[in-house]
Amino acid sequence: MSSLRDAVRDKLREDKVKLWLPPYDDASKVDALAKTYAGVLEAPEQDVAAHLADLRQSALAKLAQRTLITLQGTNFSVRVSTELPGAVARAAVAAALGHDVRTQHVRIVGGGKALTDAESLKEQGWPADATRNGEGLRCVVACTPKTEDMLDPDALAANERRRVLEACDVLASDRHFSLSDGGSGRRVDVHHAARAPLVRALCCHARGRQALGDGMSGGSRAVDAVAWLREADAEFQKAVAASPGLRDLANLGFLQLDLVRAYCALGDASSVDDAERRLAAARAALVKRYDAVYESRGVDAARRGRKVPAAFVPLARLLVLECVAARARGQQAADRIRDADAMLVALEHSEAAIRPLQELGHSPRAARGALRRAEGNSIRAANELTERAGRLAANRARPAAMAGEVAADGSLIDAESLSRVRRGAKRASESARLDALKRHRNDADAAIAELTAPVDPTALASLVSMGAEVSAAEDALRATGGNIDAAAAKLLEAPPPQPQPQ
């Protein structure tokens, strides 16, 4: 019998027949093949059919083994097929932890990816054990109780990402919308094929940072952060593929740091390999942005107890995250930990240093920023803040000149200043120009700076997705200092545009 089985297997290989694929999922097709092979091999048809059925089951079992994935974490280990929808895997993990998906939202992250329900694990890029040398995938699970008025957080997050991406496409197609360099404020020309993915990448990165926050708390916010940041990374790669010069953008290096921060917030040990790769990319980006001795200059100054400027904040984050990755590998990192600790101390300013600046009338944030720019020198920081306050006071004290334009509240607008603002801020609406001049007491330069300042693309995308015109949304954001809620309220209160006189 074994010789007949071998003969059947050899014949299948010769004919390149794959029993695990259609049409052999139909029993009649297998019977027809058995009848053909029985004549060729001069063997009983019943015996040939039995061997074909056995070989097919064996092939299917091997195939199933190659598609299995082990999801494991604290107090659970579940094996499922990567061909199954994410909803099945979610229910299996929930059951292993004693949770019920009907009463709780169970959010799962593995390998830096948040599990979704509709697509199969394979379609979502979750690797089978066979591709990981038989190792399971470490997962992090966050559970929150369901309430009657609470929608599925994964569905909400997916809808929000889709809405923002659609709004980004609207912005990218608007020929008046431009991207500006965050440092110089100069307009940046982007290849038309890279424009849409770059806008999406910037918006998703900003939303990911917002979800992650300043702290390192885990749970659903960290899950949302990972989803946004990985979306941003995918869009950045599309933009770079279309325009390789974008590879030098500082945003790309900062994104790698933020993704690793999100992994840390989740406690996702399965992402150590990806985290180390991203940290290496972030280190290269920082060196390219500054210079080859960027790290040594910062660390040497910190070791000597000196304060360092804000440009070294990314380096401090990089050192801290490298320490975390090393500890996750079980490696000794005493030297790196000392350097990271020194950098954190060098960037921090005590309440005793901040308090005198606050007593001069400055906010804690402004005081801390001035101290960092002055490398801890309180006198230089105070002088900078005083000079800045003086410039603002001088602008506010400028008398309004008599002119022919009158604002809605009766205040007088200088005609010459308004003419300059019209030339310098051509895209702004007339009401926005008048409001800006009122706020800056007819200081045309300050009004132009406000009206042409770049706005947060994430906030702009959100307002556009609500149905606002791009130019109106920009005016509202500039008028409210970037406060999206106040800008939305301002847009709702605005009267409908009046027809232009003929």
XYZ file of C-alpha atoms in Angstrom:
502
model
C 0.000 0.000 0.000
C 2.845 2.380 0.828
C 4.285 1.824 -2.667
C 0.929 2.776 -4.194
C 0.813 5.913 -2.014
C 4.292 6.861 -3.226
C 3.249 6.187 -6.816
C 0.185 8.434 -6.425
C 2.326 11.208 -4.857
C 4.887 10.978 -7.682
C 2.129 11.165 -10.276
C 0.693 14.273 -8.600
C 4.115 15.931 -8.687
C 4.620 14.923 -12.327
C 1.268 16.425 -13.293
C 1.814 19.411 -10.960
C -1.543 18.795 -9.306
C -2.118 20.752 -6.061
C -4.811 18.969 -4.136
C -5.201 21.794 -1.594
C -6.364 24.236 -4.274
C -9.597 24.410 -6.293
C -11.082 22.548 -8.051
C -10.109 19.747 -5.669
C -12.190 21.199 -2.859
C -15.000 19.518 -4.823
C -15.182 15.791 -3.934
C -16.389 14.888 -7.440
C -13.179 16.307 -8.926
C -11.092 14.174 -6.572
C -13.146 11.084 -7.539
C -12.593 11.837 -11.237
C -8.856 12.180 -10.634
C -8.836 8.859 -8.730
C -10.520 7.126 -11.658
C -7.924 8.528 -14.102
C -4.956 7.593 -11.903
C -6.359 4.105 -11.220
C -6.230 3.405 -14.970
C -2.739 4.865 -15.374
C -1.290 3.078 -12.301
C -3.297 -0.098 -12.888
C -4.515 -0.042 -9.272
C -7.954 -0.327 -7.630
C -9.846 2.958 -7.911
C -10.986 2.715 -4.271
C -7.377 2.499 -3.017
C -6.236 5.395 -5.219
C -9.154 7.539 -4.006
C -8.238 6.779 -0.370
C -4.610 7.831 -0.937
C -5.676 11.037 -2.730
C -7.988 11.957 0.153
C -5.228 11.247 2.699
C -2.642 13.278 0.754
C -5.059 16.175 0.415
C -5.778 16.257 4.161
C -2.067 16.103 4.914
C -1.386 19.028 2.545
C -4.196 21.086 4.089
C -2.855 20.402 7.605
C 0.637 21.568 6.621
C -0.803 24.667 4.955
C -2.882 25.470 8.033
C 0.222 25.086 10.212
C 2.038 27.668 8.107
C -0.794 30.171 8.566
C -1.116 29.834 12.348
C -0.164 32.727 14.600
C 0.258 32.592 18.363
C -0.962 35.727 20.095
C 0.515 35.866 23.559
C 0.789 38.308 26.394
C 0.284 38.611 30.124
C -1.910 35.681 31.229
C -2.933 34.515 27.739
C -1.720 32.551 24.700
C -4.042 31.921 21.735
C -3.407 30.258 18.345
C -5.516 31.311 15.372
C -5.168 31.261 11.594
C -4.002 34.417 9.857
C -6.711 33.699 7.271
C -9.412 34.498 9.845
C -10.907 37.974 10.341
C -9.530 40.124 13.144
C -12.872 39.878 14.944
C -12.313 36.126 15.495
C -8.846 36.705 16.938
C -10.173 39.485 19.177
C -12.911 37.221 20.539
C -10.398 34.411 21.169
C -8.028 36.678 23.109
C -10.917 38.178 25.076
C -12.182 34.694 26.004
C -8.687 33.633 27.127
C -8.584 36.664 29.451
C -12.103 36.082 30.738
C -13.571 39.077 28.916
C -16.725 39.208 26.819
C -16.556 41.286 23.628
C -20.300 41.864 23.956
C -19.817 43.842 27.169
C -16.257 45.161 26.781
C -14.185 46.889 24.137
C -11.031 44.761 23.747
C -8.282 46.575 21.862
C -5.229 44.578 20.785
C -1.848 45.790 19.531
C 0.890 43.450 18.296
C 4.067 44.279 16.426
C 3.103 47.948 16.541
C -0.199 47.355 14.715
C -3.706 47.796 16.128
C -6.010 44.883 15.301
C -9.071 45.649 13.180
C -12.115 43.402 12.794
C -13.065 43.271 9.109
C -9.786 42.275 7.432
C -7.981 38.985 8.009
C -4.826 38.964 10.114
C -2.830 38.260 6.952
C -4.325 41.283 5.170
C -3.444 43.447 8.180
C 0.189 42.282 8.048
C 0.189 40.139 11.197
C 2.932 37.512 10.599
C 2.384 33.769 11.043
C 4.636 31.889 13.478
C 6.356 30.167 10.547
C 7.757 33.534 9.386
C 9.059 34.256 12.908
C 11.035 31.017 13.399
C 8.095 29.508 15.243
C 7.918 32.319 17.810
C 4.587 33.782 18.884
C 3.704 37.459 18.664
C 3.660 39.456 21.888
C 0.484 41.522 22.196
C -0.792 44.266 24.463
C -4.487 44.311 25.382
C -6.525 47.288 26.634
C -10.085 46.676 27.876
C -12.789 49.232 28.614
C -16.410 48.503 29.595
C -19.089 49.128 26.983
C -21.903 51.523 27.769
C -25.118 52.157 25.868
C -23.952 55.537 24.615
C -20.362 54.475 23.900
C -19.435 53.459 20.351
C -16.722 50.994 19.412
C -13.413 52.890 19.896
C -11.720 51.015 17.035
C -14.544 51.918 14.652
C -14.490 55.523 15.870
C -10.718 55.720 15.412
C -10.944 54.239 11.902
C -13.713 56.690 10.939
C -11.744 59.596 12.356
C -8.624 58.623 10.397
C -10.670 58.265 7.215
C -12.301 61.673 7.780
C -8.963 63.402 8.399
C -7.327 61.752 5.390
C -10.192 62.865 3.164
C -9.867 66.423 4.472
C -6.110 66.271 3.836
C -6.784 65.339 0.213
C -9.055 68.383 -0.088
C -6.261 70.587 1.241
C -3.646 69.025 -1.003
C -5.800 69.649 -4.095
C -6.320 73.321 -3.190
C -3.804 75.263 -5.277
C -3.849 78.113 -2.752
C -2.791 75.875 0.146
C 0.969 75.869 0.724
C 3.423 74.149 3.055
C 5.947 76.204 4.997
C 9.241 75.427 6.672
C 8.720 75.397 10.448
C 12.058 77.050 11.122
C 12.273 79.802 8.537
C 8.582 80.156 7.645
C 9.498 80.082 3.949
C 7.152 78.395 1.514
C 8.250 74.883 0.492
C 7.637 73.645 -3.040
C 6.706 69.962 -3.100
C 6.473 67.660 -6.108
C 2.812 67.287 -7.074
C 2.922 63.486 -6.637
C 4.279 63.858 -3.080
C 1.959 66.675 -2.022
C -1.077 64.626 -0.909
C 0.841 61.921 1.031
C 3.001 64.562 2.691
C -0.034 66.518 3.895
C -1.586 63.279 5.186
C 1.674 62.328 6.913
C 1.982 65.679 8.698
C -1.633 65.588 9.873
C -1.448 61.983 11.100
C 1.826 62.707 12.898
C 0.264 65.659 14.680
C -2.770 63.598 15.679
C -0.527 60.803 16.922
C 1.425 63.213 19.107
C -1.851 64.604 20.400
C -3.076 61.094 21.299
C 0.229 60.215 22.920
C 0.328 63.430 24.933
C 3.216 64.597 27.053
C 3.003 61.631 29.400
C 3.699 57.957 28.894
C 0.336 56.562 29.947
C -0.821 53.397 28.204
C -4.297 52.136 27.369
C -6.554 53.253 24.565
C -4.793 56.593 23.990
C -1.535 54.771 23.291
C -3.363 52.393 20.921
C -4.739 55.417 19.039
C -1.276 57.003 18.985
C 0.291 53.913 17.417
C -2.408 53.767 14.735
C -2.001 57.467 13.829
C 1.806 57.347 13.858
C 2.032 54.205 11.742
C -0.392 55.807 9.270
C 1.897 58.855 9.206
C 4.926 56.638 8.614
C 3.232 54.869 5.684
C 2.269 58.213 4.115
C 5.790 59.608 4.614
C 7.190 56.596 2.749
C 4.801 57.282 -0.146
C 5.893 60.935 -0.209
C 9.591 59.987 -0.148
C 9.042 57.469 -2.961
C 7.517 60.241 -5.081
C 10.119 62.839 -4.090
C 13.346 61.368 -2.587
C 14.485 64.788 -1.384
C 11.819 64.647 1.346
C 13.901 61.966 3.056
C 15.836 64.809 4.721
C 12.737 66.252 6.431
C 13.271 66.585 10.180
C 9.667 65.426 10.691
C 10.622 61.933 9.535
C 13.252 61.552 12.272
C 10.974 62.990 14.946
C 8.234 60.569 13.839
C 10.520 57.605 14.558
C 11.066 58.860 18.115
C 7.338 59.364 18.647
C 6.541 55.847 17.429
C 9.027 54.330 19.870
C 7.542 56.474 22.644
C 4.138 55.011 21.754
C 5.562 51.477 21.915
C 6.908 52.267 25.383
C 3.552 53.658 26.459
C 1.944 50.389 25.391
C 4.610 48.224 26.974
C 4.770 46.425 23.614
C 7.833 44.157 23.918
C 7.117 42.607 20.508
C 8.175 45.876 18.863
C 11.778 45.910 20.131
C 13.211 45.037 16.685
C 11.160 47.742 14.988
C 11.970 50.212 17.776
C 15.719 49.684 17.386
C 15.472 50.173 13.634
C 13.526 53.405 14.111
C 15.928 54.698 16.768
C 18.852 54.155 14.386
C 16.974 56.131 11.716
C 16.204 58.912 14.225
C 19.872 59.115 15.250
C 20.939 59.439 11.606
C 18.296 62.130 11.029
C 19.471 64.182 14.018
C 23.089 64.024 12.875
C 22.032 65.113 9.381
C 19.898 67.954 10.777
C 22.649 69.356 12.996
C 26.187 67.983 12.576
C 28.387 64.960 13.300
C 29.328 66.220 16.782
C 25.738 67.079 17.762
C 25.520 64.318 20.373
C 29.005 64.746 21.821
C 28.511 68.506 22.237
C 25.255 68.031 24.110
C 26.410 65.133 26.273
C 29.761 66.778 27.141
C 27.998 69.970 28.211
C 25.480 67.992 30.279
C 28.236 65.964 31.968
C 29.921 69.203 33.027
C 26.671 70.333 34.640
C 25.885 73.018 32.065
C 22.412 73.775 30.798
C 21.782 73.016 27.117
C 19.368 74.693 24.654
C 16.078 73.273 23.442
C 17.720 71.886 20.275
C 18.908 68.979 22.421
C 15.412 67.857 23.472
C 15.255 65.276 20.615
C 18.667 63.936 21.653
C 17.498 63.504 25.243
C 14.456 61.561 24.037
C 16.656 59.425 21.796
C 19.018 58.534 24.647
C 16.164 57.660 27.010
C 14.452 55.446 24.424
C 17.738 53.722 23.540
C 18.142 52.891 27.218
C 14.638 51.411 27.322
C 15.339 49.301 24.209
C 18.616 48.049 25.661
C 16.950 47.042 28.922
C 14.206 45.268 26.963
C 16.982 43.205 25.361
C 18.456 42.469 28.782
C 21.580 44.468 27.934
C 23.634 46.598 30.291
C 23.214 50.291 29.556
C 24.822 52.019 32.535
C 26.791 54.547 30.448
C 23.826 55.456 28.272
C 21.590 55.799 31.314
C 24.086 58.234 32.886
C 24.221 60.276 29.673
C 20.432 60.323 29.352
C 20.025 61.366 32.975
C 22.592 64.147 32.522
C 20.763 65.434 29.425
C 17.418 65.487 31.242
C 18.960 67.457 34.109
C 20.644 69.830 31.641
C 17.320 70.563 29.943
C 15.280 70.976 33.109
C 15.084 74.280 34.945
C 14.188 74.482 38.584
C 11.168 76.263 39.977
C 13.604 78.602 41.712
C 14.906 79.736 38.295
C 11.444 80.016 36.748
C 9.764 81.815 39.681
C 11.597 85.192 39.320
C 10.623 85.327 35.646
C 7.022 84.552 36.560
C 7.102 87.377 39.089
C 8.016 89.679 36.199
C 4.689 88.742 34.632
C 5.752 85.953 32.260
C 4.039 82.564 31.956
C 5.857 79.397 33.146
C 6.027 78.139 29.567
C 7.556 81.372 28.262
C 9.990 81.418 31.185
C 11.080 77.818 30.614
C 11.537 78.417 26.879
C 13.604 81.563 27.472
C 15.794 79.733 30.002
C 16.438 76.933 27.518
C 17.320 79.404 24.761
C 19.617 81.221 27.212
C 21.145 77.885 28.366
C 20.039 78.528 31.934
C 21.294 82.132 32.192
C 18.511 83.894 34.113
C 19.697 87.404 33.220
C 19.787 86.683 29.489
C 16.396 84.981 29.717
C 14.912 87.955 31.584
C 16.375 90.415 29.066
C 14.929 88.441 26.150
C 11.468 88.306 27.744
C 11.598 92.014 28.676
C 12.582 93.028 25.141
C 9.793 90.900 23.702
C 7.252 92.384 26.111
C 8.447 95.868 25.202
C 7.922 95.254 21.509
C 4.408 93.983 22.148
C 3.586 96.926 24.391
C 4.866 99.386 21.775
C 2.616 97.831 19.164
C -0.383 98.012 21.462
C 0.332 101.635 22.360
C 0.443 102.886 18.782
C -2.375 105.405 18.281
C -4.970 104.684 15.649
C -4.706 107.174 12.814
C -7.770 108.841 11.396
C -8.750 107.175 8.137
C -11.611 106.360 5.831
C -12.090 102.697 6.892
C -14.174 102.045 10.001
C -14.409 98.640 11.690
C -17.731 97.143 12.761
C -17.231 98.290 16.360
C -16.567 101.859 15.308
C -12.782 101.796 15.826
C -10.755 103.584 13.188
C -8.448 101.720 10.812
C -5.484 103.462 9.221
C -6.040 103.500 5.442
C -2.320 103.270 4.642
C -1.904 100.314 6.988
C -4.924 98.583 5.471
C -3.527 99.144 1.979
C -0.234 97.540 3.036
C -2.056 94.584 4.585
C -4.093 94.103 1.407
C -0.860 93.863 -0.587
C 0.937 91.672 1.948
C -1.941 89.291 2.774
C -3.766 88.896 -0.522
C -5.434 85.605 0.379
C -6.996 86.895 3.604
C -10.568 88.107 3.601
C -11.270 91.796 4.133
C -12.874 91.146 7.519
C -9.809 89.163 8.606
C -7.539 92.065 7.574
C -9.631 94.552 9.562
C -9.720 92.274 12.617
C -5.947 91.770 12.468
C -5.303 95.523 12.259
C -7.644 96.116 15.203
C -5.836 93.531 17.312
C -2.448 95.024 16.444
C -3.489 98.681 16.677
C -2.796 99.423 12.988
C 0.620 97.716 13.039
C 0.638 96.543 9.404
C 3.751 94.359 9.800
C 2.259 92.490 12.773
C -1.071 92.068 10.987
C 0.610 90.709 7.845
C 2.704 88.325 9.951
C -0.452 87.012 11.633
C -2.446 86.698 8.395
C 0.326 84.857 6.530
C 1.558 82.680 9.383
C 1.320 78.929 8.638
C -1.546 77.207 10.436
C -1.633 73.748 11.983
C -2.539 71.424 9.066
C -4.326 69.019 11.428
C -6.603 71.757 12.777
C -7.159 73.091 9.252
C -8.059 69.598 7.993
C -10.558 69.183 10.816
C -12.318 72.473 10.002
C -12.370 71.727 6.275
C -13.879 68.309 6.985
C -16.703 70.133 8.797
C -17.540 71.931 5.555
C -15.598 75.190 6.001
C -13.832 76.853 3.095
C -10.034 76.611 3.297
C -9.480 80.389 3.348
C -12.188 80.939 5.998
C -10.770 78.149 8.149
C -7.283 79.641 7.901
C -8.586 83.093 8.899
C -10.462 81.638 11.872
C -7.448 79.674 13.115
C -5.154 82.683 12.846
C -7.691 84.917 14.573
C -8.017 82.487 17.493
C -4.340 81.681 17.902
C -4.783 78.145 16.512
C -7.552 77.162 18.955
C -9.653 74.760 16.893
C -12.724 74.967 19.153
C -12.735 78.757 19.131
C -12.118 78.747 15.370
C -15.067 76.414 14.803
C -17.287 78.654 16.922
C -16.112 81.698 14.983
C -16.965 80.016 11.671
C -20.436 79.111 12.931
C -21.073 82.690 14.051
C -19.802 84.251 10.804
C -22.491 85.735 8.525
C -22.829 84.308 5.021
C -20.485 85.912 2.474
C -21.954 88.964 0.758
C -21.919 89.174 -3.042
C -19.206 91.399 -4.446
C -20.440 94.727 -5.898
C -20.629 94.802 -9.677
